[in-house]
């Protein structure tokens, strides 16, 4: 079969499964998730055997240590996937909720019903655990899923797919509700993102290059997370103790995460009071600093180039810029930032209102670390990603972000006259 | 200036204006809308003089009567635009609303703030009144707008743009908040839909061909309305009086609208009782009927081809199909319909639940005419269109559909430990 017809077949099956999933009860979906957890538990030796094939191939291909590590399905990772499935089962089911039901002057009752999106395509790199994360969130939200993992994880993903299929079968749900693409042909991705008749939305997970490529070529909507170039702005009316704690936490809690601060903006009036103290704390943690001219007059720091202000380091590195007022900070964030998560530290009430209104980011923080931008911290339970888009879902995307709302109209023979 | 650099300039101005609009108060926005209404009022002679240029050109080009009619800015149409501006001013402002504010276990307060999308590009055919509709809804929802109307309405749109600009100026808002493209070069559209750095969303309004072309080529999200192939399904447990009224109203209230019924599905058990009566009523209104084999055994109707089931006639024509149960009706609607608005007529409670859940349309009606699918009937006040997409806005799109939500986090020095 050609890739074209294989993918058409996958798409048709997914669409058909999604029609059945709409009828699935919460209990059935949860039963499937628990059964998948059990299937993974019993398949531990098989999963590791199949994963070993991927690791052997990966070593032969010369994958670097970080990639091999993400690829490995050790016992702890399998336990993590099992635990993840049980957590998703315990989350409330968003599907079917009817809200805002009102009588209209015409006599009809109008409300909004929360419904699955339909078919979701997930494209991700070689982290087999994403297969379970994505499948479980999509299933719980009533969506059929087509999963396309990195080719380096081929055998691992197929083994996980078998456990997923057995869980679906146990619960009496269609096995096509979760399909894992069984070819490593790259054309499969090209086809997956250009079948609007079968796929309602694409969620790419991986590096910026992958996501930009997919967004450019897709013919269906894409829920995407590009980068997290997050800022903390320390205002001249900040409580400097809070500012110190927040600026330190936002940068040094973890370096490789999208909600880490990458640029620190400091009001000139308080720069001398706080920057040397912060610089010492960063030095202790091994954080490399680059800064604007004025910053470099106060602390030891390399030269920050124009490029630095745009950069998400994902590393122990920070760019620092002095600003003369909040407006300059807001303009800088809106221009150079990635509309992910940005914070102000200030005790001035009016400034908090303006900052919240004017900063165009998916999360805007007042006197809190950007590190809070996270599905678990926000109470979503789990997230399929953090969207830096404005359309549909913005910020951490959990189960609700994988649904839509349709209008329902209840009449009793009502017709429209005018 | 090349089209490329002209459009880049327009985009940059729009982005800058959108940053200022975020700060605009509801009062300022309303003041601008009222001032635009006044400016249109005083510009009546000028508007008609400029419109006459378009009409003369149109007649020379041989535009058909329907197009010339839509192009004409007679006194009633100008009054309609003025009235529209005042109505939008009277609608509640969705921007700034903060909902779902809760304390999280970490101690932060988390809520969602409703915010403008940013910059909206509107592409439409030669109906000058759309210029005002679109500009007013986008402005009230805090968005900057780039408008590209049909080239046949060039002079009319430029004249309207002058009134809009004067209204913005009166209210102290940036004139770049609403920009009307001043070239008829088609490359301007190609550029407008591929500048994600300046444009957040595109709303095309016009024929299906235009919308499909824009959706295919756009590099930014598109809120679109494709077609309205709406169904009414008359169940064997329907109240046949209600069914008669609804099926007649859904088809014959108006023919050229997207919420008109195009296909009628009738349970075989009640077909004999209701179809002849309906056929007589349709005949009286001059509605042409086509149907399946079984339908044609009961009433006089042409042969419905496979193509008919997919077709939005927008005309006094209706396709009729008999089905053996509700499941067949639902499957037909989901396969052939356009996910716009579909209705069931039945007195059976359980069937209403199943129909509402399983029909994958932006509006699902129970015992009510599809004609209710409309922004005014739904209480949105005005609509920029009816979205047949599932992502972001589904169904009639009013002011709220032109906004997004961002997370706001209020702390008091909060940092994240784990």
PDB file of N, CA and C in Angstrom, chain B residues 229-298:
ATOM      1  N   UNK B 229     -24.973  23.334   4.843  1.00  0.00           N
ATOM      2  CA  UNK B 229     -25.821  22.270   4.316  1.00  0.00           C
ATOM      3  C   UNK B 229     -26.587  21.687   5.508  1.00  0.00           C
ATOM      4  N   UNK B 230     -27.694  22.337   5.857  1.00  0.00           N
ATOM      5  CA  UNK B 230     -28.412  22.038   7.107  1.00  0.00           C
ATOM      6  C   UNK B 230     -29.516  21.008   6.876  1.00  0.00           C
ATOM      7  N   UNK B 231     -29.752  20.196   7.911  1.00  0.00           N
ATOM      8  CA  UNK B 231     -30.746  19.120   7.842  1.00  0.00           C
ATOM      9  C   UNK B 231     -31.822  19.277   8.908  1.00  0.00           C
ATOM     10  N   UNK B 232     -33.015  18.796   8.557  1.00  0.00           N
ATOM     11  CA  UNK B 232     -34.031  18.528   9.572  1.00  0.00           C
ATOM     12  C   UNK B 232     -34.347  17.044   9.467  1.00  0.00           C
ATOM     13  N   UNK B 233     -34.331  16.345  10.620  1.00  0.00           N
ATOM     14  CA  UNK B 233     -34.693  14.932  10.643  1.00  0.00           C
ATOM     15  C   UNK B 233     -36.027  14.785  11.384  1.00  0.00           C
ATOM     16  N   UNK B 234     -37.020  14.238  10.670  1.00  0.00           N
ATOM     17  CA  UNK B 234     -38.330  13.998  11.296  1.00  0.00           C
ATOM     18  C   UNK B 234     -38.382  12.535  11.735  1.00  0.00           C
ATOM     19  N   UNK B 235     -38.401  12.353  13.039  1.00  0.00           N
ATOM     20  CA  UNK B 235     -38.356  11.017  13.642  1.00  0.00           C
ATOM     21  C   UNK B 235     -39.745  10.359  13.589  1.00  0.00           C
ATOM     22  N   UNK B 236     -39.780   9.023  13.725  1.00  0.00           N
ATOM     23  CA  UNK B 236     -41.078   8.333  13.764  1.00  0.00           C
ATOM     24  C   UNK B 236     -41.874   8.685  15.014  1.00  0.00           C
ATOM     25  N   UNK B 237     -41.214   9.228  16.041  1.00  0.00           N
ATOM     26  CA  UNK B 237     -41.946   9.647  17.237  1.00  0.00           C
ATOM     27  C   UNK B 237     -42.125  11.161  17.286  1.00  0.00           C
ATOM     28  N   UNK B 238     -42.055  11.801  16.126  1.00  0.00           N
ATOM     29  CA  UNK B 238     -42.242  13.257  16.072  1.00  0.00           C
ATOM     30  C   UNK B 238     -43.719  13.624  16.246  1.00  0.00           C
ATOM     31  N   UNK B 239     -43.943  14.786  16.810  1.00  0.00           N
ATOM     32  CA  UNK B 239     -45.252  15.431  16.736  1.00  0.00           C
ATOM     33  C   UNK B 239     -45.325  15.995  15.314  1.00  0.00           C
ATOM     34  N   UNK B 240     -46.220  15.446  14.500  1.00  0.00           N
ATOM     35  CA  UNK B 240     -46.173  15.777  13.069  1.00  0.00           C
ATOM     36  C   UNK B 240     -46.608  17.206  12.758  1.00  0.00           C
ATOM     37  N   UNK B 241     -47.366  17.809  13.647  1.00  0.00           N
ATOM     38  CA  UNK B 241     -47.699  19.220  13.445  1.00  0.00           C
ATOM     39  C   UNK B 241     -46.455  20.085  13.609  1.00  0.00           C
ATOM     40  N   UNK B 242     -45.713  19.803  14.681  1.00  0.00           N
ATOM     41  CA  UNK B 242     -44.457  20.540  14.888  1.00  0.00           C
ATOM     42  C   UNK B 242     -43.505  20.269  13.730  1.00  0.00           C
ATOM     43  N   UNK B 243     -43.433  19.020  13.311  1.00  0.00           N
ATOM     44  CA  UNK B 243     -42.525  18.643  12.226  1.00  0.00           C
ATOM     45  C   UNK B 243     -42.863  19.410  10.957  1.00  0.00           C
ATOM     46  N   UNK B 244     -44.154  19.510  10.661  1.00  0.00           N
ATOM     47  CA  UNK B 244     -44.592  20.224   9.463  1.00  0.00           C
ATOM     48  C   UNK B 244     -44.154  21.683   9.525  1.00  0.00           C
ATOM     49  N   UNK B 245     -44.454  22.313  10.670  1.00  0.00           N
ATOM     50  CA  UNK B 245     -44.121  23.739  10.820  1.00  0.00           C
ATOM     51  C   UNK B 245     -42.607  23.971  10.691  1.00  0.00           C
ATOM     52  N   UNK B 246     -41.835  23.118  11.363  1.00  0.00           N
ATOM     53  CA  UNK B 246     -40.375  23.292  11.383  1.00  0.00           C
ATOM     54  C   UNK B 246     -39.775  23.046   9.996  1.00  0.00           C
ATOM     55  N   UNK B 247     -40.211  21.975   9.341  1.00  0.00           N
ATOM     56  CA  UNK B 247     -39.645  21.652   8.018  1.00  0.00           C
ATOM     57  C   UNK B 247     -40.006  22.725   6.995  1.00  0.00           C
ATOM     58  N   UNK B 248     -41.169  23.303   7.153  1.00  0.00           N
ATOM     59  CA  UNK B 248     -41.569  24.362   6.227  1.00  0.00           C
ATOM     60  C   UNK B 248     -40.778  25.646   6.501  1.00  0.00           C
ATOM     61  N   UNK B 249     -40.692  25.986   7.773  1.00  0.00           N
ATOM     62  CA  UNK B 249     -39.978  27.210   8.148  1.00  0.00           C
ATOM     63  C   UNK B 249     -38.489  27.130   7.799  1.00  0.00           C
ATOM     64  N   UNK B 250     -37.881  25.995   8.094  1.00  0.00           N
ATOM     65  CA  UNK B 250     -36.428  25.859   7.882  1.00  0.00           C
ATOM     66  C   UNK B 250     -36.081  26.002   6.402  1.00  0.00           C
ATOM     67  N   UNK B 251     -36.991  25.562   5.519  1.00  0.00           N
ATOM     68  CA  UNK B 251     -36.701  25.684   4.088  1.00  0.00           C
ATOM     69  C   UNK B 251     -37.139  27.016   3.511  1.00  0.00           C
ATOM     70  N   UNK B 252     -38.336  27.468   3.885  1.00  0.00           N
ATOM     71  CA  UNK B 252     -38.929  28.554   3.088  1.00  0.00           C
ATOM     72  C   UNK B 252     -38.857  29.948   3.720  1.00  0.00           C
ATOM     73  N   UNK B 253     -38.333  30.051   4.959  1.00  0.00           N
ATOM     74  CA  UNK B 253     -38.265  31.381   5.563  1.00  0.00           C
ATOM     75  C   UNK B 253     -37.448  32.312   4.663  1.00  0.00           C
ATOM     76  N   UNK B 254     -36.256  31.876   4.332  1.00  0.00           N
ATOM     77  CA  UNK B 254     -35.445  32.579   3.336  1.00  0.00           C
ATOM     78  C   UNK B 254     -34.594  31.521   2.636  1.00  0.00           C
ATOM     79  N   UNK B 255     -34.331  31.707   1.374  1.00  0.00           N
ATOM     80  CA  UNK B 255     -33.616  30.657   0.631  1.00  0.00           C
ATOM     81  C   UNK B 255     -32.102  30.873   0.571  1.00  0.00           C
ATOM     82  N   UNK B 256     -31.677  32.126   0.576  1.00  0.00           N
ATOM     83  CA  UNK B 256     -30.261  32.395   0.310  1.00  0.00           C
ATOM     84  C   UNK B 256     -29.398  32.457   1.562  1.00  0.00           C
ATOM     85  N   UNK B 257     -29.900  31.933   2.679  1.00  0.00           N
ATOM     86  CA  UNK B 257     -29.167  32.059   3.940  1.00  0.00           C
ATOM     87  C   UNK B 257     -28.554  30.717   4.342  1.00  0.00           C
ATOM     88  N   UNK B 258     -27.459  30.809   5.131  1.00  0.00           N
ATOM     89  CA  UNK B 258     -26.700  29.592   5.440  1.00  0.00           C
ATOM     90  C   UNK B 258     -27.448  28.682   6.405  1.00  0.00           C
ATOM     91  N   UNK B 259     -28.419  29.220   7.165  1.00  0.00           N
ATOM     92  CA  UNK B 259     -29.116  28.352   8.118  1.00  0.00           C
ATOM     93  C   UNK B 259     -30.401  27.737   7.541  1.00  0.00           C
ATOM     94  N   UNK B 260     -30.608  27.889   6.252  1.00  0.00           N
ATOM     95  CA  UNK B 260     -31.774  27.254   5.616  1.00  0.00           C
ATOM     96  C   UNK B 260     -31.542  25.747   5.482  1.00  0.00           C
ATOM     97  N   UNK B 261     -32.609  24.962   5.677  1.00  0.00           N
ATOM     98  CA  UNK B 261     -32.504  23.524   5.463  1.00  0.00           C
ATOM     99  C   UNK B 261     -32.296  23.217   3.997  1.00  0.00           C
ATOM    100  N   UNK B 262     -31.371  22.305   3.706  1.00  0.00           N
ATOM    101  CA  UNK B 262     -31.128  21.906   2.312  1.00  0.00           C
ATOM    102  C   UNK B 262     -31.502  20.446   2.090  1.00  0.00           C
ATOM    103  N   UNK B 263     -31.547  19.665   3.176  1.00  0.00           N
ATOM    104  CA  UNK B 263     -31.900  18.251   3.069  1.00  0.00           C
ATOM    105  C   UNK B 263     -32.868  17.902   4.202  1.00  0.00           C
ATOM    106  N   UNK B 264     -33.920  17.186   3.817  1.00  0.00           N
ATOM    107  CA  UNK B 264     -34.901  16.741   4.810  1.00  0.00           C
ATOM    108  C   UNK B 264     -34.800  15.222   4.928  1.00  0.00           C
ATOM    109  N   UNK B 265     -34.649  14.728   6.151  1.00  0.00           N
ATOM    110  CA  UNK B 265     -34.583  13.292   6.389  1.00  0.00           C
ATOM    111  C   UNK B 265     -35.850  12.886   7.129  1.00  0.00           C
ATOM    112  N   UNK B 266     -36.512  11.857   6.638  1.00  0.00           N
ATOM    113  CA  UNK B 266     -37.796  11.468   7.234  1.00  0.00           C
ATOM    114  C   UNK B 266     -37.780   9.976   7.554  1.00  0.00           C
ATOM    115  N   UNK B 267     -38.188   9.639   8.774  1.00  0.00           N
ATOM    116  CA  UNK B 267     -38.290   8.239   9.172  1.00  0.00           C
ATOM    117  C   UNK B 267     -39.351   7.569   8.299  1.00  0.00           C
ATOM    118  N   UNK B 268     -39.029   6.364   7.774  1.00  0.00           N
ATOM    119  CA  UNK B 268     -39.961   5.698   6.839  1.00  0.00           C
ATOM    120  C   UNK B 268     -41.356   5.530   7.428  1.00  0.00           C
ATOM    121  N   UNK B 269     -41.430   5.328   8.746  1.00  0.00           N
ATOM    122  CA  UNK B 269     -42.741   5.035   9.336  1.00  0.00           C
ATOM    123  C   UNK B 269     -43.714   6.213   9.296  1.00  0.00           C
ATOM    124  N   UNK B 270     -43.177   7.429   9.215  1.00  0.00           N
ATOM    125  CA  UNK B 270     -44.076   8.593   9.197  1.00  0.00           C
ATOM    126  C   UNK B 270     -44.082   9.298   7.840  1.00  0.00           C
ATOM    127  N   UNK B 271     -43.313   8.764   6.910  1.00  0.00           N
ATOM    128  CA  UNK B 271     -43.165   9.435   5.614  1.00  0.00           C
ATOM    129  C   UNK B 271     -44.511   9.613   4.917  1.00  0.00           C
ATOM    130  N   UNK B 272     -45.298   8.565   4.929  1.00  0.00           N
ATOM    131  CA  UNK B 272     -46.578   8.642   4.227  1.00  0.00           C
ATOM    132  C   UNK B 272     -47.514   9.659   4.883  1.00  0.00           C
ATOM    133  N   UNK B 273     -47.403   9.783   6.190  1.00  0.00           N
ATOM    134  CA  UNK B 273     -48.290  10.689   6.914  1.00  0.00           C
ATOM    135  C   UNK B 273     -47.917  12.151   6.718  1.00  0.00           C
ATOM    136  N   UNK B 274     -46.636  12.428   6.499  1.00  0.00           N
ATOM    137  CA  UNK B 274     -46.241  13.843   6.465  1.00  0.00           C
ATOM    138  C   UNK B 274     -45.740  14.328   5.107  1.00  0.00           C
ATOM    139  N   UNK B 275     -45.116  13.452   4.323  1.00  0.00           N
ATOM    140  CA  UNK B 275     -44.480  13.944   3.089  1.00  0.00           C
ATOM    141  C   UNK B 275     -45.457  14.544   2.075  1.00  0.00           C
ATOM    142  N   UNK B 276     -46.578  13.906   1.799  1.00  0.00           N
ATOM    143  CA  UNK B 276     -47.499  14.503   0.811  1.00  0.00           C
ATOM    144  C   UNK B 276     -47.979  15.894   1.234  1.00  0.00           C
ATOM    145  N   UNK B 277     -48.254  16.033   2.526  1.00  0.00           N
ATOM    146  CA  UNK B 277     -48.702  17.328   3.050  1.00  0.00           C
ATOM    147  C   UNK B 277     -47.591  18.380   2.889  1.00  0.00           C
ATOM    148  N   UNK B 278     -46.373  17.980   3.233  1.00  0.00           N
ATOM    149  CA  UNK B 278     -45.237  18.897   3.088  1.00  0.00           C
ATOM    150  C   UNK B 278     -44.995  19.225   1.617  1.00  0.00           C
ATOM    151  N   UNK B 279     -45.075  18.198   0.774  1.00  0.00           N
ATOM    152  CA  UNK B 279     -44.818  18.412  -0.655  1.00  0.00           C
ATOM    153  C   UNK B 279     -45.791  19.440  -1.227  1.00  0.00           C
ATOM    154  N   UNK B 280     -47.029  19.374  -0.793  1.00  0.00           N
ATOM    155  CA  UNK B 280     -48.035  20.333  -1.262  1.00  0.00           C
ATOM    156  C   UNK B 280     -47.674  21.747  -0.825  1.00  0.00           C
ATOM    157  N   UNK B 281     -47.243  21.861   0.437  1.00  0.00           N
ATOM    158  CA  UNK B 281     -46.865  23.181   0.952  1.00  0.00           C
ATOM    159  C   UNK B 281     -45.641  23.721   0.230  1.00  0.00           C
ATOM    160  N   UNK B 282     -44.661  22.849  -0.044  1.00  0.00           N
ATOM    161  CA  UNK B 282     -43.480  23.296  -0.781  1.00  0.00           C
ATOM    162  C   UNK B 282     -43.860  23.718  -2.208  1.00  0.00           C
ATOM    163  N   UNK B 283     -44.762  22.940  -2.811  1.00  0.00           N
ATOM    164  CA  UNK B 283     -45.185  23.246  -4.188  1.00  0.00           C
ATOM    165  C   UNK B 283     -45.802  24.637  -4.249  1.00  0.00           C
ATOM    166  N   UNK B 284     -46.595  24.945  -3.213  1.00  0.00           N
ATOM    167  CA  UNK B 284     -47.244  26.253  -3.139  1.00  0.00           C
ATOM    168  C   UNK B 284     -46.220  27.390  -3.094  1.00  0.00           C
ATOM    169  N   UNK B 285     -45.069  27.107  -2.441  1.00  0.00           N
ATOM    170  CA  UNK B 285     -44.014  28.121  -2.340  1.00  0.00           C
ATOM    171  C   UNK B 285     -43.052  28.058  -3.531  1.00  0.00           C
ATOM    172  N   UNK B 286     -43.264  27.103  -4.409  1.00  0.00           N
ATOM    173  CA  UNK B 286     -42.373  26.984  -5.569  1.00  0.00           C
ATOM    174  C   UNK B 286     -41.041  26.326  -5.278  1.00  0.00           C
ATOM    175  N   UNK B 287     -41.009  25.447  -4.276  1.00  0.00           N
ATOM    176  CA  UNK B 287     -39.757  24.752  -3.948  1.00  0.00           C
ATOM    177  C   UNK B 287     -39.643  23.486  -4.791  1.00  0.00           C
ATOM    178  N   UNK B 288     -38.530  23.352  -5.488  1.00  0.00           N
ATOM    179  CA  UNK B 288     -38.269  22.157  -6.289  1.00  0.00           C
ATOM    180  C   UNK B 288     -37.784  21.027  -5.381  1.00  0.00           C
ATOM    181  N   UNK B 289     -38.326  19.829  -5.587  1.00  0.00           N
ATOM    182  CA  UNK B 289     -37.947  18.709  -4.730  1.00  0.00           C
ATOM    183  C   UNK B 289     -37.171  17.653  -5.513  1.00  0.00           C
ATOM    184  N   UNK B 290     -36.105  17.122  -4.886  1.00  0.00           N
ATOM    185  CA  UNK B 290     -35.461  15.913  -5.405  1.00  0.00           C
ATOM    186  C   UNK B 290     -35.404  14.933  -4.239  1.00  0.00           C
ATOM    187  N   UNK B 291     -35.432  13.645  -4.542  1.00  0.00           N
ATOM    188  CA  UNK B 291     -35.483  12.688  -3.439  1.00  0.00           C
ATOM    189  C   UNK B 291     -34.911  11.335  -3.784  1.00  0.00           C
ATOM    190  N   UNK B 292     -34.818  10.498  -2.766  1.00  0.00           N
ATOM    191  CA  UNK B 292     -34.361   9.134  -2.950  1.00  0.00           C
ATOM    192  C   UNK B 292     -35.493   8.328  -3.596  1.00  0.00           C
ATOM    193  N   UNK B 293     -35.167   7.117  -3.971  1.00  0.00           N
ATOM    194  CA  UNK B 293     -36.132   6.228  -4.624  1.00  0.00           C
ATOM    195  C   UNK B 293     -37.443   6.148  -3.842  1.00  0.00           C
ATOM    196  N   UNK B 294     -37.327   5.891  -2.530  1.00  0.00           N
ATOM    197  CA  UNK B 294     -38.524   5.714  -1.700  1.00  0.00           C
ATOM    198  C   UNK B 294     -39.362   6.983  -1.613  1.00  0.00           C
ATOM    199  N   UNK B 295     -38.663   8.125  -1.530  1.00  0.00           N
ATOM    200  CA  UNK B 295     -39.363   9.403  -1.503  1.00  0.00           C
ATOM    201  C   UNK B 295     -40.205   9.561  -2.761  1.00  0.00           C
ATOM    202  N   UNK B 296     -39.608   9.194  -3.892  1.00  0.00           N
ATOM    203  CA  UNK B 296     -40.272   9.364  -5.177  1.00  0.00           C
ATOM    204  C   UNK B 296     -41.452   8.414  -5.343  1.00  0.00           C
ATOM    205  N   UNK B 297     -41.525   7.389  -4.488  1.00  0.00           N
ATOM    206  CA  UNK B 297     -42.698   6.529  -4.489  1.00  0.00           C
ATOM    207  C   UNK B 297     -43.889   7.187  -3.799  1.00  0.00           C
ATOM    208  N   UNK B 298     -43.591   8.205  -2.981  1.00  0.00           N
ATOM    209  CA  UNK B 298     -44.655   8.848  -2.198  1.00  0.00           C
ATOM    210  C   UNK B 298     -45.090  10.199  -2.751  1.00  0.00           C
TER     211      UNK B 298
END
